XYZ file of C-alpha atoms in Angstrom:
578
model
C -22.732 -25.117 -13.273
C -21.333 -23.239 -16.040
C -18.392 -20.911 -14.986
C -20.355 -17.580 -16.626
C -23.105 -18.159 -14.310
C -21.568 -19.191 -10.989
C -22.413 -16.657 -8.059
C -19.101 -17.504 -6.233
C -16.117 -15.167 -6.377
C -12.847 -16.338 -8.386
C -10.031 -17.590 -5.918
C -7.123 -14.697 -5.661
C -4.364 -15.384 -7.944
C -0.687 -13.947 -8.189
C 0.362 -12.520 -11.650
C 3.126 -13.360 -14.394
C 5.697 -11.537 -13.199
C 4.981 -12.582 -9.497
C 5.551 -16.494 -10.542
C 8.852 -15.622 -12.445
C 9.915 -13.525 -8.996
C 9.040 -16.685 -7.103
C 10.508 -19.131 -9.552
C 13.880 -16.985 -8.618
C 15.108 -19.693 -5.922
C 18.715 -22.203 -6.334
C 17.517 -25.245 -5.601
C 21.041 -26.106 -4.415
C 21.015 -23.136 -2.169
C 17.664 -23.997 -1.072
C 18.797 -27.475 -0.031
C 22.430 -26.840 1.135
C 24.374 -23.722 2.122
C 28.036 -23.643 2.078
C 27.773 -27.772 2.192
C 26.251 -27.448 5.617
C 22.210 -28.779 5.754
C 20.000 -26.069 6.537
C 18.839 -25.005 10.209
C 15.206 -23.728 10.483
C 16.702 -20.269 10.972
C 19.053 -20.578 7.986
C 16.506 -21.704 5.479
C 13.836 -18.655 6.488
C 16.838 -16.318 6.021
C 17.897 -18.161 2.640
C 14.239 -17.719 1.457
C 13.674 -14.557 2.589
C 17.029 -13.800 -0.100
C 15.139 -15.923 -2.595
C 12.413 -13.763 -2.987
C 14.196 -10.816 -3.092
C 13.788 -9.333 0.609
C 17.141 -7.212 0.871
C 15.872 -5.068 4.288
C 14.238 -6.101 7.384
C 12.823 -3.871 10.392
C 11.749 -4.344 13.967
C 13.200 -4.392 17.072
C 14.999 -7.529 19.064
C 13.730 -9.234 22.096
C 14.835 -12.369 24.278
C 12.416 -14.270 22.601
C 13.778 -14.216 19.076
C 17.487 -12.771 19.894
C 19.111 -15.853 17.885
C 17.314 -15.016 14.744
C 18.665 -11.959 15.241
C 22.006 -12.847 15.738
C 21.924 -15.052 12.136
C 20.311 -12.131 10.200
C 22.846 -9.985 11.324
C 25.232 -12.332 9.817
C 23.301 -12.571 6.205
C 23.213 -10.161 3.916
C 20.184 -8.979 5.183
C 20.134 -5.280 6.325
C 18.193 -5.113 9.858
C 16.550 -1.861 10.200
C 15.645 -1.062 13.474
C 12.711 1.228 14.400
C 11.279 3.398 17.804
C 8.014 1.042 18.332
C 7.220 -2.229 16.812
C 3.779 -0.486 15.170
C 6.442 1.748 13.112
C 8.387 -1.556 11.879
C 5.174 -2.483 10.097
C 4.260 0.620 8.676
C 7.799 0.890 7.784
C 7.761 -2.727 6.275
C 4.210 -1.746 4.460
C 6.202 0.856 2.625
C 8.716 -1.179 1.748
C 6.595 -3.923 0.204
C 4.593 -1.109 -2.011
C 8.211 0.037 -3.526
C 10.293 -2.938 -2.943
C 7.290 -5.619 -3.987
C 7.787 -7.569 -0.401
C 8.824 -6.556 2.909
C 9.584 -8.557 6.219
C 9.522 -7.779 9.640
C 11.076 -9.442 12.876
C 9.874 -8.589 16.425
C 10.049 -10.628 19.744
C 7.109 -12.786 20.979
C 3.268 -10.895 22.276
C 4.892 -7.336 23.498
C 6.025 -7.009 19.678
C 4.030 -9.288 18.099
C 0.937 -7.539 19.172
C 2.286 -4.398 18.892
C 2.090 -5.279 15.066
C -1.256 -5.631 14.541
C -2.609 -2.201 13.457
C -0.075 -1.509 11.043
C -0.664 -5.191 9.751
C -4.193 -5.023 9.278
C -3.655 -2.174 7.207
C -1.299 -4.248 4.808
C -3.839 -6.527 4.746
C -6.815 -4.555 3.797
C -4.684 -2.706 1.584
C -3.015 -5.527 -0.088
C 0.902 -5.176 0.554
C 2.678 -8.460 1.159
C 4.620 -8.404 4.554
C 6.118 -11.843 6.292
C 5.792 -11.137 9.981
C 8.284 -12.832 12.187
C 7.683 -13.469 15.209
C 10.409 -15.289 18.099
C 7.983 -17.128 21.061
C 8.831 -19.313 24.115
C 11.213 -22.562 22.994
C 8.511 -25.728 22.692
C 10.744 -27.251 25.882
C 9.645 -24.305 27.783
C 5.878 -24.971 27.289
C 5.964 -28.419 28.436
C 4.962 -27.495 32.358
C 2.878 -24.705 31.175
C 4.497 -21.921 33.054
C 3.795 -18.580 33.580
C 6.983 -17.108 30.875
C 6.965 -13.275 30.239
C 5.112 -11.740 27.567
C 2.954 -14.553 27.509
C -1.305 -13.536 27.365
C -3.587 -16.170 27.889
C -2.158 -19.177 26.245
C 1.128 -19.655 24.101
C -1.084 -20.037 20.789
C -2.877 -16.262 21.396
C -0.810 -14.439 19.477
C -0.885 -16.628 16.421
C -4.641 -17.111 17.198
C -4.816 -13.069 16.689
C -2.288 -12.721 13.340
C -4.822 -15.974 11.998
C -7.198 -13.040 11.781
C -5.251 -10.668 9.903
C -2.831 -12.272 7.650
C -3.607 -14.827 4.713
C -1.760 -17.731 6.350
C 0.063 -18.663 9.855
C 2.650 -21.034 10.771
C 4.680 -22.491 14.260
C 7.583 -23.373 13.077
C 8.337 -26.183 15.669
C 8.756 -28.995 13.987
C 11.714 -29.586 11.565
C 9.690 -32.127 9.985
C 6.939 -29.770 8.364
C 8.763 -26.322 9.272
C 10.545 -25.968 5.879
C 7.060 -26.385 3.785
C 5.660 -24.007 6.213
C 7.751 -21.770 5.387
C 7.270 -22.277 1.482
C 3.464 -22.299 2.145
C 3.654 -18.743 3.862
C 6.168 -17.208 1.379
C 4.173 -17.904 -1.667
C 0.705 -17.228 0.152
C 2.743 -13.469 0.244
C 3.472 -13.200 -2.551
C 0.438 -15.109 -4.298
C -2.318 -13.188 -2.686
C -0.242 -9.979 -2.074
C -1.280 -9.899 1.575
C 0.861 -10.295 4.964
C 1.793 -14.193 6.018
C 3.223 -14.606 10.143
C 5.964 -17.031 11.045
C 6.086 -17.976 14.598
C 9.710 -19.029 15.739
C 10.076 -20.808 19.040
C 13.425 -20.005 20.091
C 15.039 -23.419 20.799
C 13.593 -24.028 17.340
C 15.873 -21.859 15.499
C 18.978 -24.071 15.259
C 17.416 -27.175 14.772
C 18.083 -28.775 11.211
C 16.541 -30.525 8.604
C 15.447 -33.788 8.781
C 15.603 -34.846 4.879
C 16.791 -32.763 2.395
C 13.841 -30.286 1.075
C 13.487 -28.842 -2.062
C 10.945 -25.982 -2.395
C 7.826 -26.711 -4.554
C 7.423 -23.655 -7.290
C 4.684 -25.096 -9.186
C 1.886 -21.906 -9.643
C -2.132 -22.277 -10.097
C -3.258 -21.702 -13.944
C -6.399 -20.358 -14.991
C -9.268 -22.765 -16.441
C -8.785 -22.160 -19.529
C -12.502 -22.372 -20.782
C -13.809 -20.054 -17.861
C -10.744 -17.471 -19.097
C -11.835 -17.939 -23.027
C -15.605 -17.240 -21.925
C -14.971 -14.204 -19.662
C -12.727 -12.597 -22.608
C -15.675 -13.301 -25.047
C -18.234 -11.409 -22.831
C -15.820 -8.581 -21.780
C -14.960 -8.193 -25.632
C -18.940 -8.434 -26.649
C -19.288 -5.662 -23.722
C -16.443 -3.323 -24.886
C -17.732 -3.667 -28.707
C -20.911 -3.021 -28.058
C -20.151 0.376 -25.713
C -19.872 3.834 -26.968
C -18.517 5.692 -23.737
C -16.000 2.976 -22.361
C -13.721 4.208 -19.683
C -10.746 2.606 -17.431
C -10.935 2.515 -13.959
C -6.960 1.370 -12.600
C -6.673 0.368 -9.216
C -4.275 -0.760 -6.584
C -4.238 -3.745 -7.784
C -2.428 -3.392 -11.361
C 0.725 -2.067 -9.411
C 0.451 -4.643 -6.700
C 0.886 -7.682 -9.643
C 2.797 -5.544 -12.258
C 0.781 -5.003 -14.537
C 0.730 -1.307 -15.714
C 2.639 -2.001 -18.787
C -0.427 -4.350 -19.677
C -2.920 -2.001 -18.788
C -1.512 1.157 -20.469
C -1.209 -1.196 -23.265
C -4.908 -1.950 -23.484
C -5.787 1.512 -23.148
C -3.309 2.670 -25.910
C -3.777 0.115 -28.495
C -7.776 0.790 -28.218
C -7.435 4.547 -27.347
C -10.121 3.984 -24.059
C -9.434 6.721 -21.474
C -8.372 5.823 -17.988
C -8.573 7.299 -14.458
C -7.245 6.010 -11.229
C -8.924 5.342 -8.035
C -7.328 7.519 -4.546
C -6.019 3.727 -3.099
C -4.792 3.452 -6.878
C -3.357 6.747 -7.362
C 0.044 6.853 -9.535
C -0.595 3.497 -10.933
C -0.271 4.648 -14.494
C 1.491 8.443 -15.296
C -0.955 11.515 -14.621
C 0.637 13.036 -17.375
C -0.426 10.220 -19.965
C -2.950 11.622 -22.917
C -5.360 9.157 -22.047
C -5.458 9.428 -17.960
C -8.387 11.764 -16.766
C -7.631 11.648 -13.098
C -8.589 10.300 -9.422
C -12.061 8.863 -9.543
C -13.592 9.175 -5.958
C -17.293 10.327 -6.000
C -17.709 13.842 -5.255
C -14.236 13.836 -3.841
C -12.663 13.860 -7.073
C -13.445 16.716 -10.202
C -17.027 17.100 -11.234
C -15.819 17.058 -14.578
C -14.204 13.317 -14.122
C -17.101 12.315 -11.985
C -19.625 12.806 -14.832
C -17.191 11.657 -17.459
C -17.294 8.378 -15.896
C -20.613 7.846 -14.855
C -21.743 8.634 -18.192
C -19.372 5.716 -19.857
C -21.675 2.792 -21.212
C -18.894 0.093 -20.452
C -16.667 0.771 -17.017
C -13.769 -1.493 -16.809
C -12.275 -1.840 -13.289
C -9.103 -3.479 -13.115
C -7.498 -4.045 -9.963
C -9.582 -2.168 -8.074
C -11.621 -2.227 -5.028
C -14.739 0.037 -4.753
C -14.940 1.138 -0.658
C -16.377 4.082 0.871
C -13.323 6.089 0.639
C -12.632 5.129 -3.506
C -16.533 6.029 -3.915
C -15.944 9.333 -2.251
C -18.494 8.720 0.909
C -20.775 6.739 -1.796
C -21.595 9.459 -3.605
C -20.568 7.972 -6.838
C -22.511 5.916 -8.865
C -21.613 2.874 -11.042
C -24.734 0.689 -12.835
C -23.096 -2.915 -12.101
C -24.602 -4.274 -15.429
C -22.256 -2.038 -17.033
C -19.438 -2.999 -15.649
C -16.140 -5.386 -16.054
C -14.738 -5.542 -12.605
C -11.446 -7.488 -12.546
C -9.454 -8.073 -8.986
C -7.045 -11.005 -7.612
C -10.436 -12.012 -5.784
C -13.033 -11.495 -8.303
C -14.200 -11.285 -11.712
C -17.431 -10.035 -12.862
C -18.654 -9.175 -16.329
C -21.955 -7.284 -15.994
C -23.505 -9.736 -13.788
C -21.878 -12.788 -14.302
C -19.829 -13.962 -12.036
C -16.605 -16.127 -13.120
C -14.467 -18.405 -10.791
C -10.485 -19.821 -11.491
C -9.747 -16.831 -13.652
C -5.917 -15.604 -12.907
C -6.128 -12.016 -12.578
C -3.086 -11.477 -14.119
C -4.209 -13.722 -17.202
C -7.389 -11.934 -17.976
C -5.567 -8.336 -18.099
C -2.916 -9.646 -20.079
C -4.792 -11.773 -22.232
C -7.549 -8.473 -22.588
C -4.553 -6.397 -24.079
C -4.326 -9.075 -27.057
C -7.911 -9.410 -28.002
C -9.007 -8.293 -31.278
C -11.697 -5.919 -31.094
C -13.501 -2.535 -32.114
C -13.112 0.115 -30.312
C -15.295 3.516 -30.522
C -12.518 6.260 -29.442
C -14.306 8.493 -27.136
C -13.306 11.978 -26.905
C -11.909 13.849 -23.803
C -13.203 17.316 -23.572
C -10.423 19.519 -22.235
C -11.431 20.112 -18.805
C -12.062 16.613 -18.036
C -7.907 16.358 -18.022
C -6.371 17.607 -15.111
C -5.911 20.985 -15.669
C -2.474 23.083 -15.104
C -3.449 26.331 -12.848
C -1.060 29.107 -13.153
C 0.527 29.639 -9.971
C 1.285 32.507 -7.859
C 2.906 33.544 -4.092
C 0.973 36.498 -2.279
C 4.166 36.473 -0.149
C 2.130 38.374 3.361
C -1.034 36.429 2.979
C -2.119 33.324 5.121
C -1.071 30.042 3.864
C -4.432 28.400 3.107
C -4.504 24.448 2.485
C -5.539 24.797 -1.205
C -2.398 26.931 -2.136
C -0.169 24.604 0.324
C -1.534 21.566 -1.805
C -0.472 23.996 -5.038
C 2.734 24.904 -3.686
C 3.516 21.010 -2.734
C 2.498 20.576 -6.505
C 5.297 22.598 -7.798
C 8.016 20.471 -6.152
C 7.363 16.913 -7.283
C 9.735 15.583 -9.893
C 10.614 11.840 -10.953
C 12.862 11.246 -8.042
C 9.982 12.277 -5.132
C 7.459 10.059 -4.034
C 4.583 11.496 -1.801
C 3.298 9.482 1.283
C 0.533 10.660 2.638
C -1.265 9.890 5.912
C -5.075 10.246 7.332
C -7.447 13.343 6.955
C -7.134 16.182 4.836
C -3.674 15.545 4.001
C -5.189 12.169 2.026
C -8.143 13.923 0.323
C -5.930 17.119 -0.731
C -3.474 14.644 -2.104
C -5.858 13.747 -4.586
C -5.516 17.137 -7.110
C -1.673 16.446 -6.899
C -0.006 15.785 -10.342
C 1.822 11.839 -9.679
C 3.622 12.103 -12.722
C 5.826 8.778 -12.639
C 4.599 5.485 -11.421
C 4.090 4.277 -8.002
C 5.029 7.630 -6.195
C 2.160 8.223 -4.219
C 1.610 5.587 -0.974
C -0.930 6.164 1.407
C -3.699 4.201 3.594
C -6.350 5.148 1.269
C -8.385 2.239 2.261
C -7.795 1.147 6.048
C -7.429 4.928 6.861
C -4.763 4.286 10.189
C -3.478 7.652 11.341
C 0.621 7.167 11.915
C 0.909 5.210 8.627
C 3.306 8.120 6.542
C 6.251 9.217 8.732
C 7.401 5.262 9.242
C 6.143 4.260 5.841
C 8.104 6.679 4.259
C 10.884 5.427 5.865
C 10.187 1.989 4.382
C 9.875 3.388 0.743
C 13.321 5.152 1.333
C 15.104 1.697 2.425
C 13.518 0.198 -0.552
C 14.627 2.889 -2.725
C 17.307 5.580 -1.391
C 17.029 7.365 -4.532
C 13.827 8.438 -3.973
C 12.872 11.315 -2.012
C 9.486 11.172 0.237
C 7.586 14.395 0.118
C 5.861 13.398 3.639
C 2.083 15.263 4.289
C 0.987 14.264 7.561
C -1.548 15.934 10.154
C -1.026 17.529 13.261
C -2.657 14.316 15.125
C -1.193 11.753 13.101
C 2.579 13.427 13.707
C 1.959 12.803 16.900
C 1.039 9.562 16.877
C 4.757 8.283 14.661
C 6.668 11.324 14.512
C 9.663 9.575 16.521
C 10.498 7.413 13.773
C 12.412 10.159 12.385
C 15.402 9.726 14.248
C 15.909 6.231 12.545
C 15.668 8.307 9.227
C 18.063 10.787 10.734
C 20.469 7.111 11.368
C 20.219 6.247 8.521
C 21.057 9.435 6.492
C 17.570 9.969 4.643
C 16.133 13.232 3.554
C 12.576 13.556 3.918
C 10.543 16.697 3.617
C 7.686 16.684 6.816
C 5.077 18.535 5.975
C 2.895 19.261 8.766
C -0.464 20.381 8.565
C -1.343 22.118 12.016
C -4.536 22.974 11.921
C -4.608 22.280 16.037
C -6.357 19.225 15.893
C -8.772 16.913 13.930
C -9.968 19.176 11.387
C -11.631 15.708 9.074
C -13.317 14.791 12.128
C -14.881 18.564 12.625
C -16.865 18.190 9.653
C -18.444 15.199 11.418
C -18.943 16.351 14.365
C -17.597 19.855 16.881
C -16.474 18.831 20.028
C -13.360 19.354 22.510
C -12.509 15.918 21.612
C -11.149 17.263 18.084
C -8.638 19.498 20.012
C -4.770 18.269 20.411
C -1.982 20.002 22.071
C -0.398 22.403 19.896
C 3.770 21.255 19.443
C 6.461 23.276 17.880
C 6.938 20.410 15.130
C 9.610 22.453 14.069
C 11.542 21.504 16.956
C 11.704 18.123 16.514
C 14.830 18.614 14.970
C 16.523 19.955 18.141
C 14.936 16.416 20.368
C 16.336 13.907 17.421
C 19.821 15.807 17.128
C 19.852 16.830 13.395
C 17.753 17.993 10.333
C 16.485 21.408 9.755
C 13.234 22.822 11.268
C 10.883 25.591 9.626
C 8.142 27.093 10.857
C 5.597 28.595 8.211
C 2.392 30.945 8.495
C 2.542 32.720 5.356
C 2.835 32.326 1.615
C 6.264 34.137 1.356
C 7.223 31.672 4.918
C 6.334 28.662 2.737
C 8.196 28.995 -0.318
C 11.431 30.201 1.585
C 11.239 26.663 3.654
C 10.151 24.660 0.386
C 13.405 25.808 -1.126
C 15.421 25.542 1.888
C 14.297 21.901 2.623
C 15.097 21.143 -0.931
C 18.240 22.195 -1.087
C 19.351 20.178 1.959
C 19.597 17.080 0.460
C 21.676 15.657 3.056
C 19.487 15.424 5.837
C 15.599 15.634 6.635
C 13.353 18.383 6.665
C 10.162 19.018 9.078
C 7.724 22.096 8.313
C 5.047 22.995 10.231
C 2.459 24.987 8.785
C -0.063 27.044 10.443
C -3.683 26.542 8.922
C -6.991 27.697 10.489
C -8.855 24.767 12.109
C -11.472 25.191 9.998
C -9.575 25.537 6.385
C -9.684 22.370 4.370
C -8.486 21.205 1.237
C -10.865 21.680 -2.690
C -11.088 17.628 -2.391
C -12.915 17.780 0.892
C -14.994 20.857 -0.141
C -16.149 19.504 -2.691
C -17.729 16.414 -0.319
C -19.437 18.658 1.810
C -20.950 20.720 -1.357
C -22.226 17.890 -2.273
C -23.178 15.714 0.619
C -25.032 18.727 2.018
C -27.496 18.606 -1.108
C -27.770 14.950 -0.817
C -28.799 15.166 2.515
């Protein structure tokens, strides 16, 4: 079977600058440490270095206290977090700045504990190594009824199997150092989370034979590559409306420089999916803005839909990037491009490196019809003004928030109305905008931006979270409050599940209405505001800013029934679908 024709998806793939990351290891280190052969503990830590991994959260636990006690020794920085759910999310943000993040918890009680914020790495695709401690193999022999255990001492791995891209027991010193490899590069490879299951009398145990990691990398076939460039070029060519469609993806595998150098050298305009948002400057001539359906601006909606040739790169089309499925894409028009998948119109090709099409795509020779962008298909600059007595509505808090983003903020967002108001937000650097656009997990921004802080202190998370969701994580403040950081909290209150509401009325959307403000006074430090009207929220905007030395939590007062332009605009146009 010819690879143009083959109905199977291509194999994911890591990119370029992925293999030279991994291809950062001393062999000598890897082998030996200080003349002293490697313990199973030792070498984890050592490749944990390798690839870069300067932070670690979770919280300790009998099970995997010795770990513990040798990455507090390394050069490893242990973060510790309120809940073990929080050291994932935490770790999640840290991978989406950093490029990888780890996370260490004790065996069933943590490891479990995991497994939301885990599956949203994984259906997001941000590479986490979960660690787990577990029962020492000497313990197991009798099968006894040890704490924390569930049903049987493989459950927990049985459950991670499900939501990771590979699994390992380290208990063997024989195979435990390739494990470890295997896992690692899986990470970083597939851009998904790996788990590591430590038995604690494992930890110590050393090397059998000196082991030397294996950094070969998978190549493309090199006819299936030359044939999918020939019928992406012949596509292109042949197109008068082409438009790019970036996704999560190109930041995931590093390759924005290569696709802003497509787009520029042929002059095709780009947009970026909600999941994908920031992946390439908003400010950039070319960008249009967040393509979501009826989410996003009619304007880009119909710019898009109209294009004769849509190349996807990096992205993945769910029901939250298509805006509730009310956009439409003809497939036989398409190029979509992912780590899992290749598809030119509809042929399918297989053993295509993502990373090798997109770069190789950039270099092709072709001819290009420059389509033009009609001003209001660019995202538009509205002039902005306080009405200092009137009611802060969500459209003018999502204008106000606008105003204060600069090159050194990055805005996490979490689930609801604080997502889909995100979307007419002006990301004007790259990679400063993180949020669950995908899995959707309420919780996910509070502890994530933690993460992104660890991985970058110079940034400054511009935090939009819901009433609900605040709830849910709001405790992992304190730890930013340890550790110095300066987020801005901004809550919207608008006393309970307002996304929900749309779907359908019922007590059930009601929460219990907190002073979020007063967080502040329960964690022992930051500064609280509360906010109701315009003139309230522009005092506590400049306020928060100013303190740079220590976080910020406003809570402002919306009307249960106010939502954001981006959700409007769904409901405008659902309605007449429906």
């Amino acid at each position: 079977m010819s690879a143009r024709k083959s109905t199977t998806s291509s194999r994911p793939a890591s990119s370029s600058k992925s293999r030279v990351a991994a291809k950062q290891v001393s062999r000598s280190k890897a082998e030996k440490q200080n003349g002293k052969v490697h313990t199973i503990g030792s070498y984890l830590i050592q490749r944990l270095q390798d690839y870069g991994v300067t932070d670690l959260f979770g919280i300790p636990g009998d099970f995997v206290l010795q770990f513990y006690g040798m990455l507090e020794e390394s050069p490893i920085r242990v973060v510790g977090t309120t809940r073990e759910d929080n050291a994932g999310y935490a770790a999640d943000g840290y991978a989406r700045v950093h490029g990888l993040g780890a996370v260490c918890v004790t065996y069933c009680v943590g490891g479990l504990s995991l497994c939301n914020s885990i599956a949203g790495a994984y259906a997001e695709k941000s590479p986490v190594i979960v660690i787990s401690g577990a029962p020492g193999m000497s313990e197991r022999a009798k099968d006894p009824l040890l704490h924390h255990r569930v049903k049987d001492f493989h459950t927990q791995r049985d459950v991670f199997d499900k939501i990771t891209v590979a699994t390992a027991l380290l208990d063997n010193p024989m195979t435990a150092f390739q494990e470890i490899d295997r896992c690692l590069e899986a990470c970083v490879r597939f851009k998904r989370p790996v788990y590591l299951e430590l038995p604690r009398d494992c930890v110590h145990k050393q090397a059998v034979i000196p082991h030397v990691p294996d950094d070969s990398q998978p190549v493309s076939d090199e006819h299936a590559l030359r044939e999918s460039l020939a019928e992406a070029k012949e596509l292109i060519e042949a197109s008068k409306k082409p438009v790019i469609i970036a996704g999560v993806e190109v930041h995931r595998f590093g390759l924005r420089e290569e696709v802003l150098g497509f787009a520029e050298k042929f002059k095709i305009p780009m947009c970026a999916t909600i999941l994908g948002k920031s992946v390439v400057s908003e400010s950039h001539p070319l960008y249009l803005g967040v393509y979501e359906g009826a989410m996003g601006r009619s304007e880009v909606q119909k710019y898009v839909e109209e294009s004769d040739c849509v190349i996807l790169l990096g992205t993945f089309m769910t029901d939250i990037n298509l805006g509730i499925y009310t956009a439409h894409l003809d497939p036989g028009k398409c190029i979509y491009a992912t780590s899992e998948k290749l598809r030119i119109s509809y042929h399918h090709f297989h053993d295509v490196i993502f990373s090798d099409f997109v770069t190789a795509l950039e270099k092709q020779k072709m001819k290009v019809v420059k389509r033009k962008i009609p001003d209001n298909v660019r995202p538009q600059q509205l002039e902005f003004k306080v009405k200092p007595a009137q009611p802060v509505s969500t459209k003018h808090l999502f204008e106000s928030i606008n105003q204060i983003l600069t090159d050194e903020t990055v805005v996490v967002t979490d689930v609801g109305d604080c997502l889909f108001g995100s979307v007419d937000l002006m990301i004007n650097t790259h990679t400063k905008f993180l949020s669950p656009a995908y899995y959707t997990s309420m919780g996910f921004a509070i502890p994530a931006s933690l993460g992104a802080q660890v991985a970058n202190q110079r940034l400054r998370p511009i935090v939009l979270v819901g009433d609900g969701a605040f709830q849910m994580t709001c405790l992992e403040l304190s730890t930013a409050l340890k550790l110095g950081f300066n987020p801005i909290v901004i809550v919207l209150n608008n006393k309970g599940y307002t996304t929900e509401r749309f779907l359908q009325e019922g007590p059930f959307n009601d929460i219990p209405d907190w002073k979020y403000h007063n967080i502040t006074d329960l964690i022992g430090g930051g500064w609280g505001f509360e906010v109701s009207t315009e003139g309230d929220l522009e005092k506590a905007l400049k306020a928060a800013l100013a303190n740079k030395d220590s976080l910020s939590v406003i809570n402002v007062h919306l009307k249960p029934t106010d939502v954001s332009p981006a959700l409007t605009r769904l409901a405008d146009k659902m309605s007449k679908q429906l």
